[in-house]
Tab-separated table of C-alpha atoms in Angstrom:
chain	number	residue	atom	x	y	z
A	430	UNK	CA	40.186	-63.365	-19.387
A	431	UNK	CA	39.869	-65.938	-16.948
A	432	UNK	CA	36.862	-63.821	-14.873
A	433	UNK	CA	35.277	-63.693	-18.421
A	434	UNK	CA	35.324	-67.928	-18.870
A	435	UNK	CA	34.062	-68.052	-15.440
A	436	UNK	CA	31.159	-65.943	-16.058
A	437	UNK	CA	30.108	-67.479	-19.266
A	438	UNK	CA	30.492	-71.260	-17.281
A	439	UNK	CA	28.018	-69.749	-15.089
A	440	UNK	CA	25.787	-67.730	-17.812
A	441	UNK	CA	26.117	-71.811	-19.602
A	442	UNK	CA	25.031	-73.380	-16.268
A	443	UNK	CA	22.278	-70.997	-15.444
A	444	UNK	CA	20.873	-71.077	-18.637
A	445	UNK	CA	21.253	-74.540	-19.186
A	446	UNK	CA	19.258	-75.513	-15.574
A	447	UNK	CA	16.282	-73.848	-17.119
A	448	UNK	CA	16.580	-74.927	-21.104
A	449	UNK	CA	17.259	-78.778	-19.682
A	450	UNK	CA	14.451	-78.595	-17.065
A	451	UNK	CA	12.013	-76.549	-19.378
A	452	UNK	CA	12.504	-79.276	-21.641
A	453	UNK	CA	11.916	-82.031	-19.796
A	454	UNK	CA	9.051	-81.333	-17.404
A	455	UNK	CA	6.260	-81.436	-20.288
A	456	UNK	CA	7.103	-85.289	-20.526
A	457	UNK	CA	6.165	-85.800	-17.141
A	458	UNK	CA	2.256	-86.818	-18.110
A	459	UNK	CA	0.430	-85.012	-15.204
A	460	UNK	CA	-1.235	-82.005	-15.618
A	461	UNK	CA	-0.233	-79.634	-13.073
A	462	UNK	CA	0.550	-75.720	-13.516
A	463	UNK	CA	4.041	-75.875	-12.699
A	464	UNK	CA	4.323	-78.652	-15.429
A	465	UNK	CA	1.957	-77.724	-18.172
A	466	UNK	CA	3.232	-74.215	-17.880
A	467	UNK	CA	6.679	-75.062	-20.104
A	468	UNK	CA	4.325	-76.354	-22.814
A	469	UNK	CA	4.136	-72.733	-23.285
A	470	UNK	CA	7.869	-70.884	-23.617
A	471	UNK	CA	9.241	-73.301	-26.753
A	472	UNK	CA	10.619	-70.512	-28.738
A	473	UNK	CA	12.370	-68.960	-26.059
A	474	UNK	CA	13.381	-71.952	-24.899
A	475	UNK	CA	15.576	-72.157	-27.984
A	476	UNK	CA	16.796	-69.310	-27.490
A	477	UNK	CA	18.270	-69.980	-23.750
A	478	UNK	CA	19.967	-73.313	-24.851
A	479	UNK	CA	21.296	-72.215	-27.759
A	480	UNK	CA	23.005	-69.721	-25.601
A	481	UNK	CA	23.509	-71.682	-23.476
A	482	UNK	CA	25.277	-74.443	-25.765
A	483	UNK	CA	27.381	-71.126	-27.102
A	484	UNK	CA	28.571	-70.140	-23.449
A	485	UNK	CA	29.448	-74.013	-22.752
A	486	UNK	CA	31.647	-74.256	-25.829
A	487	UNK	CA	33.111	-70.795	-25.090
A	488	UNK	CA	33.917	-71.263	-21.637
A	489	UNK	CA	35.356	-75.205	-22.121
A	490	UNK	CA	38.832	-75.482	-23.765
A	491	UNK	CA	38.593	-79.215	-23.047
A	492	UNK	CA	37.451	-81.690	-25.396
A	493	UNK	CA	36.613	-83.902	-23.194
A	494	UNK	CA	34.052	-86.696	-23.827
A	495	UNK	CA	32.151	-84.923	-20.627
A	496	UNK	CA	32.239	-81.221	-21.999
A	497	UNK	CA	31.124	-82.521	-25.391
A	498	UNK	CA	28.543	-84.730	-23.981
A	499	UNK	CA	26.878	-81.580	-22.474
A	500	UNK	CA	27.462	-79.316	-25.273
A	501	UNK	CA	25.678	-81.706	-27.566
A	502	UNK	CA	22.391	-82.434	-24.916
A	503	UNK	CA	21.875	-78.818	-25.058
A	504	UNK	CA	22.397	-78.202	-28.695
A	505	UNK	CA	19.529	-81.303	-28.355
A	506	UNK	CA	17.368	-80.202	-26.414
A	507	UNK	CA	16.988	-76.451	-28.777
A	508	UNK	CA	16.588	-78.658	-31.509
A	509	UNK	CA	13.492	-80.593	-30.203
A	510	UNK	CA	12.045	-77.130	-29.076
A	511	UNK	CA	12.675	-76.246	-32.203
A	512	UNK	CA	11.073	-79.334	-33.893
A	513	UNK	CA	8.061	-78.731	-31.814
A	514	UNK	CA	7.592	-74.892	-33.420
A	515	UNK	CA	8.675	-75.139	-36.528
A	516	UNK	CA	5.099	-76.307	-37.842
A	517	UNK	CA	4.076	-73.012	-37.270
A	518	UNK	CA	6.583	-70.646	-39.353
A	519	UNK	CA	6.208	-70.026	-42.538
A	520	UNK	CA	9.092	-72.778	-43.382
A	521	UNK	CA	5.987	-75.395	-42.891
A	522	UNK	CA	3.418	-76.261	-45.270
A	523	UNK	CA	0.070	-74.224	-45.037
A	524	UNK	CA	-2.529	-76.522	-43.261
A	525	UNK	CA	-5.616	-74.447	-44.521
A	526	UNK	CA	-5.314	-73.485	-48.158
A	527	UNK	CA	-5.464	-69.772	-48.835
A	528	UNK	CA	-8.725	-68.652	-50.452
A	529	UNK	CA	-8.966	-68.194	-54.322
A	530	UNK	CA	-12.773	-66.823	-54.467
A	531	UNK	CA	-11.865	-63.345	-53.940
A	532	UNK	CA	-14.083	-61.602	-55.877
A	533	UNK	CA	-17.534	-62.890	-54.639
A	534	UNK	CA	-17.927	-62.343	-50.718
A	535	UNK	CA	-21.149	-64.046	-50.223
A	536	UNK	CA	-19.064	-66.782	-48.909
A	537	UNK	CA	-17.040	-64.881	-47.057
A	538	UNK	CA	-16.569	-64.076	-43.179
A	539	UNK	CA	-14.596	-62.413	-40.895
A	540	UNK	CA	-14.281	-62.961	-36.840
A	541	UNK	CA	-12.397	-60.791	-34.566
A	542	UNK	CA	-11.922	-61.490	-31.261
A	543	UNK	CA	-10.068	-59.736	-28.260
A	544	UNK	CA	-9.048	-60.385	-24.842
A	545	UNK	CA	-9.899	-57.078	-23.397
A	546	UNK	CA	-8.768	-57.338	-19.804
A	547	UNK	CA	-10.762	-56.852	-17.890
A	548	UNK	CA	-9.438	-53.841	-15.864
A	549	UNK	CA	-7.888	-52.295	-18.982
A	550	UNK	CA	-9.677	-48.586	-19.515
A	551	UNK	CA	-8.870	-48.097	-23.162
A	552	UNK	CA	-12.645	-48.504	-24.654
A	553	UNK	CA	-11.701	-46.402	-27.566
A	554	UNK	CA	-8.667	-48.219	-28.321
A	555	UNK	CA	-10.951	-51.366	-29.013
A	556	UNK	CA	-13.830	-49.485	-30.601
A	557	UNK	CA	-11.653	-47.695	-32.823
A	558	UNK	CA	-10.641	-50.945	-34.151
A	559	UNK	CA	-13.328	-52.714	-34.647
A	560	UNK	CA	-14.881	-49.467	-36.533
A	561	UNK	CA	-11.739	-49.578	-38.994
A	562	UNK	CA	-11.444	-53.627	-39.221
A	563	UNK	CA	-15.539	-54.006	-39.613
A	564	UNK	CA	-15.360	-57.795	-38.829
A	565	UNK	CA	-18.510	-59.694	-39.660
A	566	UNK	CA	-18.683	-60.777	-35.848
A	567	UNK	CA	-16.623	-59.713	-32.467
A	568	UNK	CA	-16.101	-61.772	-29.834
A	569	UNK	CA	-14.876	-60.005	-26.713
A	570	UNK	CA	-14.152	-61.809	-22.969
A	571	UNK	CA	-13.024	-60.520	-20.145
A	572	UNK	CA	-15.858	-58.057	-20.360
A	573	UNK	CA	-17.936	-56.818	-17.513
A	574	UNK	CA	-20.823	-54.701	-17.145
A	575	UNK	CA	-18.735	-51.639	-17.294
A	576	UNK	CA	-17.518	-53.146	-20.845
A	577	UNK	CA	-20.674	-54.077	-22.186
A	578	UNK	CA	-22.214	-50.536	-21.595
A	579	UNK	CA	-18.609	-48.828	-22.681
A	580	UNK	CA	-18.909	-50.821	-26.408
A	581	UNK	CA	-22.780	-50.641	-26.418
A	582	UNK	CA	-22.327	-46.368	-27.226
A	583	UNK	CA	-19.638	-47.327	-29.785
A	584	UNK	CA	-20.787	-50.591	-31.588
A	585	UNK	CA	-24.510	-51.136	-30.591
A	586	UNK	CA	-25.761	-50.138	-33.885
A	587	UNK	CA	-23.160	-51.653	-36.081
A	588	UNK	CA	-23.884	-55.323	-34.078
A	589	UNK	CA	-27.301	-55.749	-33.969
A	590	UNK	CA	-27.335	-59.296	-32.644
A	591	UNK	CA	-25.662	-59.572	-29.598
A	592	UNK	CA	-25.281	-62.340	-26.824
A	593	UNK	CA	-23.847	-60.565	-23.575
A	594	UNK	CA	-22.909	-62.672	-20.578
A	595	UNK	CA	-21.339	-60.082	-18.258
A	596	UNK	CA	-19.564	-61.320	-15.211
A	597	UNK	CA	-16.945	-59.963	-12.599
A	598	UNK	CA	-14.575	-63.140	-12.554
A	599	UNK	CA	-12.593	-62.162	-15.592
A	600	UNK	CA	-14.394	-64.733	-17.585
A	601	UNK	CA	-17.191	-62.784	-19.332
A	602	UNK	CA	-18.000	-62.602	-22.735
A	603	UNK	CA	-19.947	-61.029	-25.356
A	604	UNK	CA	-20.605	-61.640	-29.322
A	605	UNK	CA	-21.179	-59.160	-31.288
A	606	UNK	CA	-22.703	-60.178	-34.925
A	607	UNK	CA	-23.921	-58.134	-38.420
A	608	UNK	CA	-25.537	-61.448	-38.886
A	609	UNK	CA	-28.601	-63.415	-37.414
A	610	UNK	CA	-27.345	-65.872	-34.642
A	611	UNK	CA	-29.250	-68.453	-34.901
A	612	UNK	CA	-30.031	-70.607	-31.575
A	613	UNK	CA	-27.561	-68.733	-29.724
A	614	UNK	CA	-26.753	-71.279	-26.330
A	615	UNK	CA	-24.736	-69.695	-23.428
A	616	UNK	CA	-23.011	-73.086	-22.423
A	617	UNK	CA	-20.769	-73.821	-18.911
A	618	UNK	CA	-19.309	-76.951	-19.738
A	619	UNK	CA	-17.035	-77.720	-16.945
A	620	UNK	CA	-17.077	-74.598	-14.684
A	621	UNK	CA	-20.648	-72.963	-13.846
A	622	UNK	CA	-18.714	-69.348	-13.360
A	623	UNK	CA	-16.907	-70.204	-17.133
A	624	UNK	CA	-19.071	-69.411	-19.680
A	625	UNK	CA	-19.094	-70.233	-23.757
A	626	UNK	CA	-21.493	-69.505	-26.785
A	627	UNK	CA	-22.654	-71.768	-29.263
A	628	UNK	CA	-24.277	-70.343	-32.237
A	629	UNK	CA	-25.068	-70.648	-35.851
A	630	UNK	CA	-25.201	-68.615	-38.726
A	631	UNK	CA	-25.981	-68.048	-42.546
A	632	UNK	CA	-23.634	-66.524	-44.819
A	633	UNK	CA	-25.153	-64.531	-47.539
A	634	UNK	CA	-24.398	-67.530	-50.146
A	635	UNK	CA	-27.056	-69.629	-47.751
A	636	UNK	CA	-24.247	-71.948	-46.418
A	637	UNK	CA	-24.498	-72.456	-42.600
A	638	UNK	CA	-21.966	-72.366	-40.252
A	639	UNK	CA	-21.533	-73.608	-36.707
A	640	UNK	CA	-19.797	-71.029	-34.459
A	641	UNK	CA	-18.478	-72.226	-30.928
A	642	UNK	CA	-16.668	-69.647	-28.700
A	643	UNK	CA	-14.359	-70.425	-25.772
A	644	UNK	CA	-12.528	-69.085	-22.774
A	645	UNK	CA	-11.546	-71.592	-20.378
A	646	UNK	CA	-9.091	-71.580	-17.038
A	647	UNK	CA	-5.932	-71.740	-17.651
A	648	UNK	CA	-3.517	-73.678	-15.234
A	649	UNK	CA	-1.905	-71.297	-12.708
A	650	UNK	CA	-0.701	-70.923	-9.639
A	651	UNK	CA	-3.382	-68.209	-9.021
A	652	UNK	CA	-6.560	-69.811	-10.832
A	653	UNK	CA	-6.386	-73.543	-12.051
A	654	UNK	CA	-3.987	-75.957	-10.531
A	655	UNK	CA	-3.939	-78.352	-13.271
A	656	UNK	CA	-5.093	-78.201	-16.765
A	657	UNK	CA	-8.008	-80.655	-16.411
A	658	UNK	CA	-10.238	-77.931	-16.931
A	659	UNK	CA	-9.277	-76.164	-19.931
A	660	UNK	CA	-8.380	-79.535	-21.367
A	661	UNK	CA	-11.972	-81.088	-20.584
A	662	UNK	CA	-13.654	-78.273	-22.342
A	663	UNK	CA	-11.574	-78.177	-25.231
A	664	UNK	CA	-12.319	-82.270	-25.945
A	665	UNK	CA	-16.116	-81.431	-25.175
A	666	UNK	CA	-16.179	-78.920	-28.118
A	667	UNK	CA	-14.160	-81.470	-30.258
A	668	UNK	CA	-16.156	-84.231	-29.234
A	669	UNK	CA	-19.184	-82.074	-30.652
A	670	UNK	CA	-17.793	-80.792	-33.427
A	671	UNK	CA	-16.952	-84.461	-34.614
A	672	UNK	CA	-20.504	-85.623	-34.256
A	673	UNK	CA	-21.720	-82.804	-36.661
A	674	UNK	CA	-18.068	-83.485	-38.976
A	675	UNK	CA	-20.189	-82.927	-42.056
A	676	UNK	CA	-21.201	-79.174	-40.904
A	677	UNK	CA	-18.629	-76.168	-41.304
A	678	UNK	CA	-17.346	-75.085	-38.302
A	679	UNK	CA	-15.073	-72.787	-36.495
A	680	UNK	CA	-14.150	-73.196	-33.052
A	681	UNK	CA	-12.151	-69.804	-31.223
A	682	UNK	CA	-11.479	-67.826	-28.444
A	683	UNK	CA	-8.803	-66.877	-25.925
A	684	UNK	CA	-8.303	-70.635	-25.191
A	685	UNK	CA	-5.321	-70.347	-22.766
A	686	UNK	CA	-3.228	-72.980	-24.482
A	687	UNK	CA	-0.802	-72.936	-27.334
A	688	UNK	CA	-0.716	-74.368	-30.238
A	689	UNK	CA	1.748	-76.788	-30.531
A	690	UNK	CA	0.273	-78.397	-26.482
A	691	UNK	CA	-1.093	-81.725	-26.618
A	692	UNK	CA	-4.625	-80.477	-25.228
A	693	UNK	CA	-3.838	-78.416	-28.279
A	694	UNK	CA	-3.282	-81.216	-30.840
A	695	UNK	CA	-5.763	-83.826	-29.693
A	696	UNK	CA	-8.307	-81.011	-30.125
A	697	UNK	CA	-7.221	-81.006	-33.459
A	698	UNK	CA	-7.405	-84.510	-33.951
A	699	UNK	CA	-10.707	-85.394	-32.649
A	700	UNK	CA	-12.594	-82.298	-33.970
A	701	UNK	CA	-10.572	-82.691	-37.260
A	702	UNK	CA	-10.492	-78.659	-37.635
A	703	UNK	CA	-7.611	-77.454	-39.254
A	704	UNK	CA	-5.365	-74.171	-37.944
A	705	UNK	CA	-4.853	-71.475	-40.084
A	706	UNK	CA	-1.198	-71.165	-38.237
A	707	UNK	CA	0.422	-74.036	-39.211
A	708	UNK	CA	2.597	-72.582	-42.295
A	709	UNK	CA	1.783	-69.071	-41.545
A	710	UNK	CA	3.501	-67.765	-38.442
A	711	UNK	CA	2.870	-67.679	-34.788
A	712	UNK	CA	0.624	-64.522	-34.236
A	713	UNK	CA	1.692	-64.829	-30.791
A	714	UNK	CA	-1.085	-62.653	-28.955
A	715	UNK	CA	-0.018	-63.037	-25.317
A	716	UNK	CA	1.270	-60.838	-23.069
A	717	UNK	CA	0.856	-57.556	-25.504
A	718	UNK	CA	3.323	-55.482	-23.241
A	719	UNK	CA	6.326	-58.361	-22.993
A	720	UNK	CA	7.718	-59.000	-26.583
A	721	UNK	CA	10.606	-61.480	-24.810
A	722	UNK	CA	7.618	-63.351	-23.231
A	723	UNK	CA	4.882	-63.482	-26.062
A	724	UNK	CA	3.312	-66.972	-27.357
A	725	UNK	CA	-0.535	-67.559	-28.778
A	726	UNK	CA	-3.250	-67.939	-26.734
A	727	UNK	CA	-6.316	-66.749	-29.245
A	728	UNK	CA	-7.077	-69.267	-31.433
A	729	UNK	CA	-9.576	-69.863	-34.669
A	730	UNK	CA	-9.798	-73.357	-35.932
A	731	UNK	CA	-12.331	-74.177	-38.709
A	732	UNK	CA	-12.905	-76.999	-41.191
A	733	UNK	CA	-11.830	-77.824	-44.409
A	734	UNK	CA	-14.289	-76.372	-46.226
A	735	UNK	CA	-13.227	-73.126	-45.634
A	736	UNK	CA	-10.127	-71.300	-46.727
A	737	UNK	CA	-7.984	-68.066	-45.478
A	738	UNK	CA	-8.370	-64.690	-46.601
A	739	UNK	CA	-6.743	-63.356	-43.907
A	740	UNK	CA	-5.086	-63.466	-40.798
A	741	UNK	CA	-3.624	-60.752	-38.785
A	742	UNK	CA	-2.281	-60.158	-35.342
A	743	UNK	CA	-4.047	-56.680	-34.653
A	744	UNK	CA	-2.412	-53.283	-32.937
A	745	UNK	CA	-2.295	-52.687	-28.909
A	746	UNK	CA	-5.643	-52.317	-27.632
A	747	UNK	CA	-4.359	-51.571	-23.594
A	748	UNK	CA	-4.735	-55.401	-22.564
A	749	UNK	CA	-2.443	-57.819	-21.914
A	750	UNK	CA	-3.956	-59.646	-25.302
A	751	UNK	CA	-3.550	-58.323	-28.741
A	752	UNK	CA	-6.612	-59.047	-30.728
A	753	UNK	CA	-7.378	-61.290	-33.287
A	754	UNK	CA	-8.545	-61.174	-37.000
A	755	UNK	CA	-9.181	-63.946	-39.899
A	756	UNK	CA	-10.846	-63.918	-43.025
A	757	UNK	CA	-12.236	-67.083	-43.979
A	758	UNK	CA	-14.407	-68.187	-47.061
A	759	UNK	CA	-16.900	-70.758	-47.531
A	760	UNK	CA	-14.936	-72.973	-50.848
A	761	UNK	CA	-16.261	-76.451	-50.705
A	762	UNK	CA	-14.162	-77.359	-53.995
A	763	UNK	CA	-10.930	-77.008	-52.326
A	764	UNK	CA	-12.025	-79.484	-49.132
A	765	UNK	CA	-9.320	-82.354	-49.682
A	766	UNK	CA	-10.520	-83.643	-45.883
A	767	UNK	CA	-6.664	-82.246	-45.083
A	768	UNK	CA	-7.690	-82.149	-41.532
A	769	UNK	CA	-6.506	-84.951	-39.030
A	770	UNK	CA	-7.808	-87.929	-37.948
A	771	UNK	CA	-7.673	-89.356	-34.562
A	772	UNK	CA	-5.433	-91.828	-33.405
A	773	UNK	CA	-5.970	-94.794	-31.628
A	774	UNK	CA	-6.588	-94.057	-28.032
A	775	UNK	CA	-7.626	-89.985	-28.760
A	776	UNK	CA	-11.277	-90.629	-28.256
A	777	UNK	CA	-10.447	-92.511	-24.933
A	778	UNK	CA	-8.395	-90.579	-23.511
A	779	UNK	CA	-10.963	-87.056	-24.446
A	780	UNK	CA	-13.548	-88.533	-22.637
A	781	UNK	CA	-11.792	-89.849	-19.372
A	782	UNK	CA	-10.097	-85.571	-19.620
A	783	UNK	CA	-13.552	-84.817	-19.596
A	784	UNK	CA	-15.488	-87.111	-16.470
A	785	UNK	CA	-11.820	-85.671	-14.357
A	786	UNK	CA	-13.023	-82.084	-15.894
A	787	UNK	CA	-16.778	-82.413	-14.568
A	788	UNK	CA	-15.497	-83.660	-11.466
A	789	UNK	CA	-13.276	-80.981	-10.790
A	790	UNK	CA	-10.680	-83.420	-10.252
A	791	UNK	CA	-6.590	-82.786	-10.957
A	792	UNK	CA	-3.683	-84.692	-11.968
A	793	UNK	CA	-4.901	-86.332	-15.057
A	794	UNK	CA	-2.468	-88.846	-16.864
A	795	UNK	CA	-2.051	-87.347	-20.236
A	796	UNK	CA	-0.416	-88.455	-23.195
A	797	UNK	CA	3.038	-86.638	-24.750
A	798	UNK	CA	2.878	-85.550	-28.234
């Protein structure tokens, strides 16, 4: 009995180290890997201090102000985590409304997108899928030369219109439309090896939309020190898509962040795009082959005008991403402007992310949500 209290005081100290610290190192407003990196793990963050609360009350007979004390910080602390998830279960209001014009698609489209990886081998996997799902457009990155000519044989027909950026760096990417692009732009905002694609299109019903596709660095030990990068591109596209606020839009890709992050959020805010998420579920896409270390890293935002026909986190294609699929439709009469507005200092604090972001600098000062 008294080897089994020991272990659990050590199971409640062990786990506790990393719950407390997990917890805390996101308010620390700098933007290095090593700090930014927790923004990631919330929900299993709950899960180690609510062990780890468990194991301390299990283990401590005493009632002790002291034993209490800790008991309740880490009972705390999976709370918070909690709090700062729970917008995206299904126990949260919808953000986007679902779609009630079912019957006529000419407003209707539907995106897929998928991480490949890059050295993943399992074309048929991914061209199977896109076959069976028949998405309107495909976005793919992490696609080479190799996978441009592998899901050229499969899909070239189907996708007429096609923008291909093939590179070797893991960051390529290719779009893959039924419909016209029109003005397709290849655009490195921050990093000239990190491409993205801006585009527009037509939906049958005449109603243009404004398509912006993204893939930036994500902070790392073994690519991006800090999150300046990814942040400074992700406030660029906001920053854009606010200046045309009156357009429909949808801004996705594998953006490297979650949802709930505060690069995340002021995103949100500035470009006032709404995510279909919030009220929905996770759709945690990242990493495919770890379920006990999964969170979302492929994002779709899109304005208000538009509503949700579907959304689906999509079968094992051999990455280390699952792919992506959502259903929009073009139904101006539901657009109650539910999106968010900026606060005060959002604009300010975009555009000093971005001048650190074009000159490659680290350790911006960000703000906690």
């Amino acid at each position: 009995m008294f080897v089994h209290v020991i272990a659990l005081r050590i199971l409640a100290y062990v786990l506790g180290i990393i719950g407390v610290v997990g917890t805390l190192l996101p308010f620390l407003k700098y933007d290095d890997w090593w700090i930014r990196g927790f923004d990631y793990p919330r929900q299993q963050l709950v899960v180690i201090l609510l062990l780890s609360a468990v194991c301390w009350f299990l283990s401590n007979s005493s009632s002790d102000t002291l034993n209490i004390s800790i008991g309740v910080i880490l009972t705390l602390a999976a709370l918070y985590q909690a709090y700062r998830i729970y917008p995206y279960t299904p126990l949260h209001g919808k953000d986007a409304r679902a779609a009630m014009v079912l019957h006529d698609t000419s407003g209707h489209l539907t995106i897929m997108m998928s991480n490949v990886l890059q050295t993943n081998r399992r074309t048929d996997l991914v061209i199977d899928l896109v076959l069976e799902k028949d998405p309107d457009i495909l976005l793919t990155v992490e696609t080479n030369q190799w996978w441009e000519e592998k899901l050229a044989e499969g899909l070239a027909k189907k996708y007429p219109y096609r923008v291909n950026i093939p590179l070797e760096n893991l960051y390529g990417m290719h779009l893959w439309s039924k419909i016209e692009l029109i003005n397709p732009e290849v655009k490195y905002r921050i990093k000239d090896d990190i491409p993205g694609i801006d585009t527009h299109i037509k939906l049958p019903n005449g109603r243009e939309v404004d398509l912006y596709f993204v893939h930036p660095m994500p902070p790392s030990p073994t690519e991006a020190y800090a999150s300046t990068g990814r942040d400074a591109e992700l406030s660029l596209v906001g920053l854009q898509v606010k200046e045309r606020e009156h357009r429909t839009a949808i801004v996705a890709g594998d953006m490297n962040d979650v949802a709930w992050s505060h690069s995340s959020r002021l995103f949100q805010r500035i470009s006032g795009l709404l995510d279909p998420r919030r009220g929905r579920g996770l759709f945690s896409t990242f990493h495919a082959e770890y379920s006990l270390l999964r969170w979302p890293l492929d994002h779709v935002f899109h304005s208000s005008d538009l509503t949700v026909a579907g959304l689906e986190r999509l079968p094992y294609v051999g990455s280390d991403h699952f792919p992506v699929l959502i259903r929009l439709s073009y139904e101006p009469q539901q657009d109650d402007n539910q999106g968010e507005t900026p606060e005060a200092d959002d604009l300010e604090e975009a555009r000093e992310t971005i001048q650190m972001g074009e000159r490659n600098e680290d350790d911006a000062v960000i703000k906690n949500e």
